[in-house]
Coordinates of N, CA and C in Angstrom, one line a residue:
M1 N 171.1 -25.1 41.9 CA 172.7 -25.3 40.6 C 172.0 -26.6 40.4
S2 N 172.1 -26.8 39.4 CA 172.1 -27.8 38.4 C 172.8 -28.9 38.6
G3 N 172.3 -30.2 39.0 CA 173.4 -31.2 38.9 C 173.6 -31.9 37.3
A4 N 172.9 -31.6 36.7 CA 172.7 -32.6 35.1 C 174.1 -32.1 34.2
R5 N 174.1 -33.0 33.7 CA 175.4 -32.9 32.7 C 174.9 -33.6 31.5
V6 N 175.7 -33.4 30.4 CA 175.3 -33.6 29.0 C 176.3 -34.9 28.7
D7 N 175.6 -35.9 28.3 CA 176.8 -36.8 27.5 C 176.6 -37.0 26.0
H8 N 177.1 -37.6 25.4 CA 177.4 -37.5 24.0 C 177.6 -39.1 23.5
T9 N 176.7 -39.7 22.4 CA 176.9 -40.8 21.5 C 176.8 -40.8 20.4
L10 N 177.5 -41.0 19.7 CA 177.6 -41.2 17.9 C 177.2 -42.3 17.3
T11 N 176.1 -42.1 16.4 CA 175.8 -43.7 16.1 C 175.5 -43.3 14.5
S12 N 175.7 -44.5 14.1 CA 175.6 -44.5 12.2 C 174.5 -45.4 11.7
G13 N 174.1 -45.0 10.7 CA 173.1 -45.9 10.0 C 172.5 -45.3 8.6
V14 N 171.1 -45.2 8.3 CA 170.7 -44.8 6.8 C 169.6 -44.2 7.3
F15 N 169.5 -42.9 6.7 CA 168.1 -42.1 6.3 C 167.3 -42.4 5.2
T16 N 166.1 -42.5 5.5 CA 165.5 -43.3 4.2 C 163.8 -41.9 4.5
L17 N 163.6 -41.8 3.0 CA 162.5 -40.6 2.6 C 162.3 -40.5 1.3
D18 N 161.3 -40.2 0.9 CA 160.9 -40.2 -0.4 C 161.5 -40.9 -1.3
G19 N 161.7 -42.3 -0.8 CA 162.1 -43.4 -1.7 C 163.8 -43.4 -1.9
G20 N 164.3 -42.2 -1.3 CA 165.9 -42.2 -1.1 C 166.7 -42.9 0.1
S21 N 167.6 -43.0 0.0 CA 168.3 -43.4 1.3 C 169.8 -42.6 1.5
W22 N 170.1 -42.5 2.6 CA 171.6 -41.9 2.7 C 172.3 -42.4 3.9
E23 N 173.7 -42.6 3.8 CA 174.1 -42.9 5.3 C 174.5 -41.6 6.1
V24 N 174.4 -41.5 7.3 CA 174.0 -40.6 8.2 C 174.8 -41.1 9.3
E25 N 175.3 -40.0 10.0 CA 175.7 -40.1 11.8 C 175.0 -39.0 12.5
N26 N 174.7 -39.7 13.5 CA 173.5 -39.1 14.1 C 174.1 -39.0 15.7
N27 N 174.0 -37.6 16.1 CA 174.0 -37.1 17.8 C 173.3 -37.6 18.7
V28 N 173.2 -38.6 19.4 CA 172.6 -39.0 20.9 C 173.0 -38.3 22.1
W29 N 172.0 -37.5 22.3 CA 172.3 -36.4 23.6 C 171.4 -37.1 24.8
L30 N 172.4 -37.2 25.7 CA 171.7 -37.8 27.4 C 172.1 -36.7 28.0
I31 N 171.0 -36.1 28.9 CA 171.1 -35.2 29.7 C 170.7 -35.7 31.1
G32 N 171.6 -35.7 32.1 CA 171.2 -36.4 33.5 C 172.2 -35.9 34.2
D33 N 172.1 -37.3 35.5 CA 173.1 -37.1 36.4 C 173.4 -38.8 36.5
D34 N 174.0 -39.2 38.0 CA 174.5 -40.4 37.8 C 173.4 -41.5 38.4
D35 N 171.8 -41.0 38.4 CA 170.9 -41.5 38.5 C 169.8 -41.9 37.5
E36 N 169.6 -40.6 36.9 CA 168.4 -40.7 35.6 C 169.1 -39.8 34.6
V37 N 168.2 -39.9 33.7 CA 168.8 -39.5 32.4 C 167.4 -39.4 31.3
V38 N 167.8 -38.5 30.5 CA 166.7 -38.1 29.4 C 167.8 -38.7 28.2
V39 N 167.0 -39.5 27.1 CA 167.7 -39.8 26.2 C 166.9 -38.6 25.1
V40 N 167.8 -38.0 24.0 CA 167.4 -37.1 23.0 C 167.8 -38.0 21.7
D41 N 166.7 -38.2 21.1 CA 167.0 -38.9 19.6 C 167.6 -40.3 19.5
A42 N 166.8 -41.5 20.1 CA 167.4 -42.7 20.0 C 167.7 -43.5 18.5
A43 N 168.8 -42.8 17.9 CA 169.2 -43.3 16.7 C 170.0 -44.6 16.6
H44 N 169.5 -45.1 15.4 CA 170.1 -46.5 14.8 C 170.5 -47.7 16.0
D45 N 171.3 -47.1 17.0 CA 172.0 -48.4 17.6 C 171.5 -48.2 19.1
A46 N 170.8 -49.4 19.6 CA 170.0 -49.4 21.0 C 171.4 -49.7 21.7
D47 N 171.9 -50.6 21.3 CA 173.1 -51.1 22.3 C 174.0 -50.0 22.6
A48 N 174.5 -49.3 21.7 CA 175.0 -48.1 22.0 C 174.8 -47.1 23.2
I49 N 173.4 -46.7 22.6 CA 172.9 -45.9 23.4 C 172.6 -46.4 25.1
L50 N 172.2 -47.5 25.1 CA 172.2 -48.2 26.4 C 173.2 -48.5 27.1
A51 N 174.4 -48.7 26.3 CA 175.7 -48.6 26.9 C 175.7 -47.0 27.7
A52 N 175.4 -45.8 26.9 CA 175.7 -44.6 27.1 C 174.5 -44.2 28.4
V53 N 173.8 -44.9 28.7 CA 172.8 -44.7 29.6 C 173.2 -45.4 31.2
D54 N 174.0 -46.4 31.0 CA 174.8 -47.0 31.7 C 173.8 -47.7 33.0
G55 N 172.7 -47.8 33.0 CA 172.1 -48.6 34.1 C 171.3 -47.2 34.6
R56 N 171.4 -46.0 34.3 CA 170.6 -45.3 34.8 C 169.2 -45.0 34.2
R57 N 168.2 -44.5 35.4 CA 166.9 -44.8 35.1 C 166.6 -43.8 33.8
V58 N 165.7 -44.0 33.0 CA 165.7 -43.1 31.7 C 164.3 -42.9 32.0
V59 N 164.2 -41.2 32.2 CA 163.0 -40.7 32.5 C 162.1 -40.6 31.2
A60 N 162.8 -40.2 29.9 CA 162.0 -40.3 28.8 C 162.8 -40.9 27.7
V61 N 162.3 -41.0 26.4 CA 163.1 -41.1 25.2 C 162.3 -40.0 24.3
V62 N 163.1 -38.6 24.4 CA 162.5 -37.6 23.4 C 162.7 -37.3 22.1
C63 N 162.0 -37.2 21.2 CA 162.2 -37.3 20.0 C 162.1 -35.9 19.4
T64 N 163.3 -35.6 19.1 CA 163.0 -34.0 18.4 C 162.3 -34.0 17.1
H65 N 162.2 -35.1 16.5 CA 161.5 -35.5 15.6 C 161.3 -37.0 14.6
A66 N 160.4 -36.9 13.9 CA 160.2 -38.8 13.4 C 161.0 -39.3 12.2
H67 N 161.7 -38.5 11.8 CA 162.8 -39.1 10.5 C 163.1 -40.5 11.0
N68 N 163.2 -41.1 10.2 CA 163.6 -42.6 10.6 C 164.9 -42.6 11.8
D69 N 165.8 -42.0 11.1 CA 167.2 -42.0 11.9 C 167.2 -41.1 12.9
H70 N 166.2 -40.7 13.6 CA 166.4 -40.1 14.7 C 165.3 -41.1 16.0
V71 N 164.8 -42.3 15.4 CA 163.7 -42.8 15.9 C 163.9 -44.4 15.9
N72 N 164.7 -44.8 15.2 CA 164.9 -46.4 14.5 C 165.3 -46.9 15.9
A73 N 165.8 -46.6 17.0 CA 166.1 -47.3 17.9 C 165.4 -47.3 19.4
A74 N 164.4 -45.9 19.2 CA 163.4 -45.6 20.2 C 162.7 -46.6 20.8
V75 N 162.0 -47.6 19.8 CA 161.6 -48.6 20.8 C 162.1 -49.4 21.4
E76 N 163.3 -49.9 21.0 CA 163.9 -51.0 21.4 C 164.6 -50.2 22.9
V77 N 165.0 -49.1 22.8 CA 165.4 -48.4 24.1 C 164.5 -48.2 24.9
A78 N 163.4 -47.8 24.6 CA 161.9 -47.8 25.4 C 161.9 -48.9 26.3
G79 N 161.8 -50.3 25.7 CA 161.6 -51.6 25.4 C 162.6 -52.1 26.7
A80 N 163.8 -51.7 26.4 CA 165.0 -52.3 27.6 C 164.7 -51.4 28.8
T81 N 164.1 -50.2 28.6 CA 164.5 -49.4 29.8 C 163.0 -49.2 30.7
G82 N 161.7 -49.2 29.7 CA 160.4 -49.2 30.5 C 160.2 -47.3 30.2
A83 N 161.2 -46.5 29.6 CA 160.7 -45.2 29.5 C 159.8 -45.2 28.5
P84 N 159.2 -43.9 28.4 CA 158.1 -43.5 27.5 C 158.4 -42.9 26.4
I85 N 158.3 -42.7 25.2 CA 158.7 -42.4 24.0 C 157.8 -41.3 23.9
L86 N 158.3 -40.0 23.7 CA 157.4 -38.3 23.8 C 157.9 -37.9 22.6
L87 N 157.0 -37.8 21.6 CA 156.9 -37.2 20.3 C 156.1 -36.0 20.0
H88 N 155.9 -35.1 19.4 CA 154.8 -33.8 18.9 C 154.0 -34.5 18.1
P89 N 152.9 -34.4 18.4 CA 151.6 -35.2 17.7 C 151.8 -34.8 16.1
D90 N 152.3 -33.8 15.3 CA 152.4 -33.3 14.2 C 153.3 -34.2 13.8
D91 N 154.1 -35.0 13.7 CA 155.1 -35.7 13.5 C 154.8 -37.2 13.5
R92 N 153.3 -37.5 13.9 CA 153.1 -39.0 13.9 C 152.8 -39.6 12.0
V93 N 152.7 -39.0 11.3 CA 152.7 -39.2 10.0 C 154.4 -39.7 10.0
L94 N 155.4 -39.1 10.1 CA 156.7 -39.7 9.8 C 156.8 -40.9 10.8
W95 N 156.5 -40.7 12.1 CA 156.6 -41.8 12.7 C 156.4 -43.1 12.3
D96 N 154.7 -42.9 12.2 CA 154.2 -44.2 11.6 C 155.1 -44.9 10.4
M97 N 155.8 -44.2 9.5 CA 156.6 -44.8 8.4 C 157.4 -45.8 8.9
T98 N 157.7 -45.4 10.1 CA 159.2 -46.5 10.9 C 158.9 -47.6 11.7
H99 N 157.4 -47.0 12.4 CA 156.9 -47.8 13.5 C 155.4 -47.9 13.6
P100 N 154.9 -48.4 12.4 CA 153.3 -48.5 12.2 C 152.7 -49.1 13.2
D101 N 153.0 -50.1 14.2 CA 152.7 -50.7 14.9 C 152.9 -50.5 16.5
R102 N 153.5 -49.2 16.5 CA 153.9 -49.1 18.1 C 153.6 -47.4 18.3
A103 N 152.7 -46.7 18.8 CA 152.4 -45.6 19.0 C 153.7 -45.2 19.8
P104 N 153.9 -43.7 19.8 CA 154.5 -43.1 21.1 C 153.8 -43.0 22.2
D105 N 154.2 -43.1 23.3 CA 153.6 -43.1 24.3 C 153.0 -41.8 25.3
G106 N 153.8 -40.4 24.4 CA 153.3 -39.3 25.1 C 153.6 -38.3 24.0
A107 N 152.4 -37.1 24.5 CA 152.9 -36.1 23.2 C 153.5 -34.8 23.9
L108 N 154.3 -34.5 23.0 CA 155.4 -33.5 23.3 C 154.3 -31.8 23.1
S109 N 154.3 -30.7 23.6 CA 153.9 -29.3 23.0 C 154.5 -28.4 23.4
D110 N 154.3 -27.4 22.6 CA 155.2 -26.3 22.9 C 154.9 -25.6 24.4
G111 N 156.2 -25.4 24.9 CA 156.3 -24.9 26.6 C 156.1 -26.0 27.1
Q112 N 156.0 -27.4 27.1 CA 155.8 -28.3 28.1 C 157.3 -28.1 28.4
S113 N 157.2 -29.0 29.8 CA 158.7 -28.9 30.7 C 158.8 -30.6 30.7
V114 N 160.2 -30.8 30.3 CA 160.4 -32.6 31.1 C 161.6 -32.2 31.8
K115 N 161.4 -32.8 32.8 CA 162.4 -32.5 34.4 C 163.4 -33.6 34.2
V116 N 164.6 -33.5 34.6 CA 165.4 -34.8 34.8 C 166.8 -34.0 35.6
A117 N 167.0 -34.7 36.8 CA 168.0 -34.4 37.6 C 168.0 -32.9 37.9
E118 N 166.8 -32.6 38.3 CA 166.7 -31.3 38.7 C 166.9 -30.2 37.9
T119 N 166.5 -30.3 36.4 CA 166.9 -29.6 35.3 C 165.9 -29.6 34.3
E120 N 165.2 -28.5 34.2 CA 164.2 -28.1 33.1 C 164.4 -28.3 31.9
L121 N 164.0 -29.2 31.1 CA 164.2 -29.4 29.4 C 162.9 -28.6 29.1
T122 N 162.7 -27.1 28.3 CA 161.8 -26.8 28.0 C 161.7 -26.9 26.4
V123 N 160.5 -27.5 26.0 CA 160.4 -27.9 24.7 C 159.8 -26.8 24.2
L124 N 160.2 -26.5 22.8 CA 160.3 -25.3 21.8 C 159.9 -26.2 20.4
H125 N 158.5 -25.9 20.2 CA 157.8 -26.6 18.7 C 158.5 -25.4 17.7
T126 N 159.3 -26.1 16.7 CA 160.1 -25.4 15.8 C 159.6 -26.4 14.5
P127 N 158.6 -26.1 14.3 CA 158.1 -26.6 12.9 C 159.2 -26.3 11.6
G128 N 158.9 -27.0 10.4 CA 160.1 -26.6 9.3 C 161.0 -27.8 8.7
H129 N 162.0 -28.4 9.0 CA 162.2 -29.3 8.8 C 161.4 -30.8 9.0
A130 N 160.4 -30.7 9.7 CA 159.3 -31.9 10.2 C 158.3 -31.0 10.8
P131 N 156.9 -31.3 10.5 CA 155.8 -30.6 11.0 C 155.9 -30.6 12.5
G132 N 156.5 -31.5 13.0 CA 156.3 -31.6 14.4 C 157.8 -31.7 15.3
A133 N 158.9 -31.0 14.5 CA 160.0 -30.8 15.0 C 160.0 -29.9 16.5
V134 N 161.1 -29.9 17.5 CA 160.7 -29.4 18.8 C 162.5 -29.3 18.9
C135 N 162.8 -28.1 19.6 CA 164.0 -28.5 20.0 C 163.8 -28.6 21.5
L136 N 164.8 -28.9 22.5 CA 164.7 -28.9 24.0 C 165.9 -28.0 24.5
Y137 N 165.1 -26.9 25.3 CA 166.3 -25.5 25.8 C 166.3 -26.0 27.3
A138 N 167.6 -26.0 27.7 CA 167.9 -26.4 29.3 C 168.8 -24.7 29.6
P139 N 167.7 -23.8 30.0 CA 168.5 -22.8 30.2 C 169.6 -22.8 31.4
E140 N 169.2 -23.4 32.5 CA 170.0 -23.4 33.8 C 171.8 -24.2 33.4
L141 N 171.5 -24.9 32.1 CA 172.8 -25.7 31.5 C 173.2 -24.5 30.4
G142 N 172.4 -23.6 30.1 CA 173.0 -22.9 28.7 C 173.0 -23.6 27.4
V143 N 172.1 -24.5 27.5 CA 172.3 -25.7 26.4 C 171.0 -25.5 25.6
L144 N 171.2 -25.4 24.2 CA 169.6 -26.2 23.6 C 170.3 -27.3 22.8
F145 N 169.5 -28.3 22.5 CA 169.1 -29.3 21.7 C 168.3 -29.3 20.4
S146 N 169.1 -28.9 19.2 CA 168.2 -28.5 18.1 C 167.3 -29.4 17.2
G147 N 167.9 -30.6 17.4 CA 167.6 -31.6 16.4 C 167.8 -31.4 15.2
D148 N 167.0 -31.3 14.2 CA 167.7 -31.0 12.6 C 167.3 -29.7 12.5
T149 N 166.8 -28.9 13.8 CA 166.3 -27.5 12.9 C 167.1 -26.7 12.6
L150 N 168.5 -26.7 13.6 CA 169.6 -25.4 13.4 C 171.0 -26.4 13.4
F151 N 171.6 -26.1 12.4 CA 173.0 -26.7 12.3 C 174.1 -25.4 12.5
Q152 N 175.5 -26.1 12.7 CA 176.4 -25.1 12.6 C 176.5 -25.0 10.9
G153 N 175.9 -23.6 10.7 CA 176.1 -23.2 9.1 C 175.0 -23.0 8.6
G154 N 174.1 -23.4 9.2 CA 172.2 -23.2 8.8 C 171.4 -24.1 9.6
P155 N 169.8 -23.7 8.7 CA 169.0 -24.6 9.0 C 169.2 -25.9 8.5
G156 N 168.1 -26.8 8.9 CA 167.9 -28.2 8.6 C 167.4 -28.2 7.4
A157 N 167.6 -29.2 6.5 CA 167.1 -29.6 5.4 C 165.3 -29.3 4.9
T158 N 165.4 -28.8 4.1 CA 163.7 -28.7 3.8 C 163.0 -29.1 2.4
G159 N 164.2 -29.6 1.9 CA 163.7 -30.3 0.5 C 162.8 -31.0 0.2
R160 N 162.5 -32.3 0.9 CA 161.5 -33.5 1.3 C 160.2 -33.3 2.1
S161 N 159.7 -34.6 2.0 CA 157.9 -34.2 2.5 C 158.4 -33.9 3.6
Y162 N 157.1 -33.3 4.1 CA 156.4 -32.7 5.1 C 157.6 -31.7 5.9
S163 N 158.2 -31.1 4.6 CA 159.2 -30.0 5.3 C 158.9 -28.5 4.2
D164 N 159.1 -27.6 5.1 CA 159.2 -26.3 4.4 C 160.1 -25.1 4.9
F165 N 160.4 -24.6 3.9 CA 161.4 -23.5 4.1 C 161.4 -22.3 5.0
P166 N 160.5 -21.6 4.4 CA 160.0 -20.3 5.1 C 159.3 -20.6 6.6
T167 N 158.8 -22.1 6.6 CA 158.4 -22.2 8.5 C 159.7 -22.6 8.8
I168 N 160.5 -23.0 8.7 CA 161.8 -23.2 9.3 C 162.7 -22.1 9.5
I169 N 162.8 -21.2 8.8 CA 163.5 -20.0 8.8 C 162.4 -19.5 10.1
E170 N 161.3 -18.9 9.8 CA 160.4 -18.7 11.1 C 160.6 -18.8 12.6
S171 N 160.8 -20.5 12.5 CA 161.0 -21.0 13.7 C 162.2 -20.9 14.6
I172 N 163.6 -20.4 13.6 CA 164.6 -20.4 13.8 C 164.7 -18.8 14.4
R173 N 164.4 -18.1 13.7 CA 164.2 -16.6 13.6 C 163.6 -16.1 15.1
D174 N 162.2 -16.8 15.2 CA 161.1 -16.4 16.2 C 161.7 -17.3 17.4
R175 N 162.1 -18.2 17.7 CA 162.2 -19.4 18.9 C 163.5 -19.8 19.2
L176 N 164.7 -19.8 18.4 CA 166.0 -19.9 18.4 C 167.1 -18.7 18.7
L177 N 166.7 -17.9 17.6 CA 167.7 -16.8 17.8 C 167.5 -15.6 19.0
A178 N 166.1 -15.7 19.6 CA 166.0 -14.8 20.8 C 166.5 -15.6 21.9
L179 N 166.9 -16.7 21.9 CA 167.9 -17.0 23.1 C 169.1 -16.4 23.6
P180 N 169.8 -16.4 24.5 CA 171.3 -15.8 25.0 C 172.1 -16.4 23.9
P181 N 173.1 -15.6 23.6 CA 173.9 -15.7 22.2 C 174.8 -16.7 22.9
E182 N 175.4 -16.6 23.9 CA 175.9 -17.8 24.5 C 175.3 -19.2 24.6
T183 N 173.9 -19.1 24.3 CA 173.9 -20.5 24.3 C 174.6 -21.7 23.4
E184 N 174.7 -22.8 24.1 CA 175.5 -23.9 23.2 C 174.5 -24.8 22.8
V185 N 174.1 -25.1 21.4 CA 173.7 -25.6 20.5 C 174.0 -27.2 20.2
H186 N 173.4 -28.0 20.5 CA 173.9 -29.3 20.5 C 172.7 -30.1 19.3
T187 N 173.4 -30.0 18.0 CA 172.7 -30.7 16.7 C 172.3 -32.0 16.9
G188 N 171.5 -32.3 15.7 CA 171.0 -33.7 15.5 C 172.4 -34.6 14.7
H189 N 173.3 -33.5 14.0 CA 174.3 -34.1 13.1 C 175.5 -33.2 13.1
G190 N 176.7 -33.6 13.0 CA 177.8 -32.7 13.0 C 178.1 -32.0 14.5
G191 N 178.8 -31.0 14.3 CA 179.1 -30.2 15.3 C 178.1 -29.3 16.1
S192 N 178.6 -29.3 17.3 CA 177.9 -28.0 18.2 C 178.3 -26.6 17.4
T193 N 177.7 -25.5 18.0 CA 177.7 -24.3 17.8 C 177.0 -23.4 18.8
T194 N 176.8 -21.9 18.9 CA 176.3 -21.2 19.6 C 174.9 -20.5 18.8
I195 N 174.2 -19.9 19.5 CA 173.1 -19.2 19.0 C 173.9 -17.9 18.5
G196 N 175.0 -17.3 19.3 CA 175.6 -16.2 19.0 C 176.5 -16.3 17.3
A197 N 176.6 -17.7 17.2 CA 177.8 -17.6 16.0 C 177.0 -18.1 14.9
E198 N 175.6 -18.2 15.0 CA 174.7 -18.7 14.1 C 173.7 -17.4 13.5
A199 N 173.5 -16.6 14.4 CA 172.3 -15.2 14.3 C 172.9 -14.3 13.4
P200 N 174.1 -14.3 13.0 CA 174.6 -13.0 12.1 C 174.2 -13.5 10.5
H201 N 173.9 -14.9 10.5 CA 173.9 -15.4 9.2 C 172.6 -15.8 8.7
L202 N 171.5 -15.0 9.1 CA 170.0 -15.5 8.8 C 169.9 -14.9 7.8
Q203 N 170.1 -13.9 7.1 CA 169.8 -13.3 6.2 C 170.3 -14.1 4.7
D204 N 171.5 -14.2 5.1 CA 172.6 -15.3 4.5 C 171.7 -16.4 3.8
W205 N 170.9 -17.1 5.0 CA 170.4 -18.3 4.8 C 168.9 -17.9 3.8
I206 N 168.3 -16.8 4.1 CA 167.1 -16.3 3.6 C 167.5 -16.4 2.1
D207 N 168.6 -15.7 1.8 CA 169.0 -15.7 0.5 C 169.4 -16.3 -0.1
R208 N 170.0 -17.6 0.5 CA 170.4 -18.3 -0.2 C 169.2 -19.5 -0.7
G209 N 168.1 -19.6 0.4 CA 167.0 -20.3 -0.2 C 166.7 -21.8 0.5
H210 N 167.9 -21.9 1.2 CA 167.7 -23.6 1.5 C 168.5 -23.8 2.7

């Protein structure tokens, strides 16, 4: 039986890409127990994230993708905790826009397992919103951390550089909607949902085209 739990912190800041900027609120997810934790998407506010860590050992700072609003506090959190930053290499081009002088510490790959508090977080490579976008699936907890790949109400945005709509649809259809329908989906922005709540709408999203 897994002893892990999921904690949540909301941070806010600015997302910048392609010369535009948008005020955003980001979900920062922490998976672990009283001793150790994995931080998913160190966004905007290192102090708030470190307060949520609350002295626990940080096993890793995992980036679901490298848009600046998901990684802009990663280096500071890693520096304060000694944790490695893990990113899929296909998102290095986006990472370097925010952190040109600091490489990630390790590469995420499809099927890889990140272990924390006797719980396995399986990496699912789900490109589309970004080339190196990943989700983390914790079957023992019945939870998926979807980053910006799947939201309550549809796929993540694909209107900007390095994103592609047919690719994100394929990722969601083949990788995410195949998960058990009761799986809770914790997203990068906004409210959580379930696979079962979103699956019936796939054709609507394809017809909508974004």
